[in-house]
mmCIF file of C-alpha atoms in Angstrom:
data_model
loop_
_atom_site.group_PDB
_atom_site.id
_atom_site.type_symbol
_atom_site.label_atom_id
_atom_site.label_comp_id
_atom_site.label_asym_id
_atom_site.label_seq_id
_atom_site.Cartn_x
_atom_site.Cartn_y
_atom_site.Cartn_z
ATOM 1 C CA UNK A 1 -25.300 130.109 48.033
ATOM 2 C CA UNK A 2 -22.479 127.532 47.404
ATOM 3 C CA UNK A 3 -21.288 126.563 43.997
ATOM 4 C CA UNK A 4 -22.203 123.040 43.487
ATOM 5 C CA UNK A 5 -19.431 120.257 43.304
ATOM 6 C CA UNK A 6 -18.639 116.865 42.358
ATOM 7 C CA UNK A 7 -17.466 114.135 44.759
ATOM 8 C CA UNK A 8 -14.478 112.277 43.350
ATOM 9 C CA UNK A 9 -12.060 109.666 44.923
ATOM 10 C CA UNK A 10 -8.571 109.040 44.862
ATOM 11 C CA UNK A 11 -6.158 106.453 46.239
ATOM 12 C CA UNK A 12 -3.375 108.208 47.908
ATOM 13 C CA UNK A 13 -0.588 106.534 50.167
ATOM 14 C CA UNK A 14 -0.446 106.676 53.929
ATOM 15 C CA UNK A 15 2.410 109.310 53.276
ATOM 16 C CA UNK A 16 0.864 111.652 51.384
ATOM 17 C CA UNK A 17 -2.298 111.502 53.929
ATOM 18 C CA UNK A 18 -0.076 112.548 56.546
ATOM 19 C CA UNK A 19 1.574 115.513 54.390
ATOM 20 C CA UNK A 20 -2.253 116.637 53.784
ATOM 21 C CA UNK A 21 -3.149 116.386 57.414
ATOM 22 C CA UNK A 22 -0.041 118.693 58.107
ATOM 23 C CA UNK A 23 -1.373 121.346 55.565
ATOM 24 C CA UNK A 24 -4.981 121.618 57.345
ATOM 25 C CA UNK A 25 -5.407 124.519 59.464
ATOM 26 C CA UNK A 26 -2.556 126.243 57.235
ATOM 27 C CA UNK A 27 -3.533 129.384 54.850
ATOM 28 C CA UNK A 28 -7.618 128.479 55.517
ATOM 29 C CA UNK A 29 -7.610 124.855 54.846
ATOM 30 C CA UNK A 30 -10.446 123.332 57.550
ATOM 31 C CA UNK A 31 -9.927 119.922 56.172
ATOM 32 C CA UNK A 32 -8.345 117.496 53.755
ATOM 33 C CA UNK A 33 -10.862 118.551 50.535
ATOM 34 C CA UNK A 34 -9.561 122.179 51.571
ATOM 35 C CA UNK A 35 -5.951 121.077 50.918
ATOM 36 C CA UNK A 36 -6.514 119.072 48.020
ATOM 37 C CA UNK A 37 -8.781 121.757 45.784
ATOM 38 C CA UNK A 38 -6.334 124.408 46.750
ATOM 39 C CA UNK A 39 -3.273 122.171 45.394
ATOM 40 C CA UNK A 40 -5.605 121.773 42.718
ATOM 41 C CA UNK A 41 -6.343 125.112 42.272
ATOM 42 C CA UNK A 42 -2.794 125.895 42.467
ATOM 43 C CA UNK A 43 -1.745 123.357 39.385
ATOM 44 C CA UNK A 44 -4.152 124.542 36.988
ATOM 45 C CA UNK A 45 -3.716 128.057 37.561
ATOM 46 C CA UNK A 46 0.322 128.218 37.605
ATOM 47 C CA UNK A 47 0.586 126.262 34.126
ATOM 48 C CA UNK A 48 2.198 127.971 31.360
ATOM 49 C CA UNK A 49 0.548 130.012 29.168
ATOM 50 C CA UNK A 50 2.202 128.506 26.380
ATOM 51 C CA UNK A 51 2.733 125.035 24.995
ATOM 52 C CA UNK A 52 6.465 125.880 24.842
ATOM 53 C CA UNK A 53 6.818 127.103 28.434
ATOM 54 C CA UNK A 54 8.071 126.091 31.370
ATOM 55 C CA UNK A 55 6.806 126.766 35.151
ATOM 56 C CA UNK A 56 9.370 126.388 37.542
ATOM 57 C CA UNK A 57 8.747 126.515 41.735
ATOM 58 C CA UNK A 58 11.450 128.417 44.207
ATOM 59 C CA UNK A 59 11.139 127.738 47.817
ATOM 60 C CA UNK A 60 11.613 131.225 49.740
ATOM 61 C CA UNK A 61 11.525 131.816 53.441
ATOM 62 C CA UNK A 62 9.745 134.078 55.300
ATOM 63 C CA UNK A 63 12.017 137.111 54.970
ATOM 64 C CA UNK A 64 11.746 136.916 51.576
ATOM 65 C CA UNK A 65 8.350 136.144 51.234
ATOM 66 C CA UNK A 66 8.274 139.261 53.501
ATOM 67 C CA UNK A 67 10.114 141.170 50.939
ATOM 68 C CA UNK A 68 8.326 140.063 47.904
ATOM 69 C CA UNK A 69 5.001 141.016 49.506
ATOM 70 C CA UNK A 70 6.205 144.611 50.439
ATOM 71 C CA UNK A 71 7.423 145.312 46.942
ATOM 72 C CA UNK A 72 4.361 143.985 45.379
ATOM 73 C CA UNK A 73 2.497 146.648 47.834
ATOM 74 C CA UNK A 74 5.086 149.505 46.990
ATOM 75 C CA UNK A 75 5.362 148.980 42.919
ATOM 76 C CA UNK A 76 3.060 146.458 42.227
ATOM 77 C CA UNK A 77 5.855 143.921 40.946
ATOM 78 C CA UNK A 78 4.556 140.491 41.495
ATOM 79 C CA UNK A 79 6.741 137.701 42.527
ATOM 80 C CA UNK A 80 6.550 136.270 39.267
ATOM 81 C CA UNK A 81 8.072 139.465 37.739
ATOM 82 C CA UNK A 82 10.599 139.619 40.028
ATOM 83 C CA UNK A 83 11.983 136.022 39.478
ATOM 84 C CA UNK A 84 11.586 136.368 36.202
ATOM 85 C CA UNK A 85 13.842 139.537 36.165
ATOM 86 C CA UNK A 86 16.425 138.348 38.962
ATOM 87 C CA UNK A 87 16.506 135.284 36.017
ATOM 88 C CA UNK A 88 17.028 137.149 32.974
ATOM 89 C CA UNK A 89 19.992 139.516 34.607
ATOM 90 C CA UNK A 90 21.597 135.805 36.076
ATOM 91 C CA UNK A 91 21.502 135.085 32.359
ATOM 92 C CA UNK A 92 22.872 138.478 31.130
ATOM 93 C CA UNK A 93 25.526 138.303 33.912
ATOM 94 C CA UNK A 94 26.775 134.619 33.211
ATOM 95 C CA UNK A 95 26.760 135.388 28.954
ATOM 96 C CA UNK A 96 29.086 138.692 29.894
ATOM 97 C CA UNK A 97 31.295 136.855 32.088
ATOM 98 C CA UNK A 98 31.687 134.198 29.370
ATOM 99 C CA UNK A 99 32.409 136.582 26.765
ATOM 100 C CA UNK A 100 35.244 138.109 29.071
ATOM 101 C CA UNK A 101 36.713 135.549 29.836
ATOM 102 C CA UNK A 102 36.946 134.454 26.123
ATOM 103 C CA UNK A 103 38.628 137.755 25.394
ATOM 104 C CA UNK A 104 41.285 136.960 27.806
ATOM 105 C CA UNK A 105 41.931 133.564 26.269
ATOM 106 C CA UNK A 106 42.170 135.043 23.178
ATOM 107 C CA UNK A 107 44.506 137.915 23.956
ATOM 108 C CA UNK A 108 46.867 135.112 26.159
ATOM 109 C CA UNK A 109 46.573 133.189 22.746
ATOM 110 C CA UNK A 110 47.516 135.604 20.957
ATOM 111 C CA UNK A 111 50.332 136.946 23.098
ATOM 112 C CA UNK A 112 51.793 132.941 22.973
ATOM 113 C CA UNK A 113 51.509 132.825 19.682
ATOM 114 C CA UNK A 114 53.374 136.179 18.973
ATOM 115 C CA UNK A 115 56.692 134.437 21.063
ATOM 116 C CA UNK A 116 56.724 131.687 19.301
ATOM 117 C CA UNK A 117 60.050 131.349 16.987
ATOM 118 C CA UNK A 118 59.138 129.792 13.531
ATOM 119 C CA UNK A 119 61.775 127.756 12.582
ATOM 120 C CA UNK A 120 63.463 128.002 8.923
ATOM 121 C CA UNK A 121 62.190 124.475 7.781
ATOM 122 C CA UNK A 122 58.645 125.726 8.565
ATOM 123 C CA UNK A 123 58.939 129.131 6.645
ATOM 124 C CA UNK A 124 59.630 129.747 3.113
#
């Protein structure tokens, strides 16, 4: 038994129609309606859980898609979890690099100050 559905209509450009038509036959889409339903479903399901959260989309190639699939199959780690962990690791690395650079700059400044000769009129 099929699920009841509602007919809606919308206006889109010829370019958007061409893009829709290009997706027909991919990922099980038999027609434009299937492509539009999948796009709407994806949009609605990928919304952030909380109002202050944001969603990003990362295009991946075949090789990375395969690796992410293997990662999920072997370890149960979803592509969202892998991407989130990668972002956290990247931010942590950048913060550590910045802290290291600040230390080097502070040491250089300290050395430069120690080499500066004080003038008599500025010392008591």
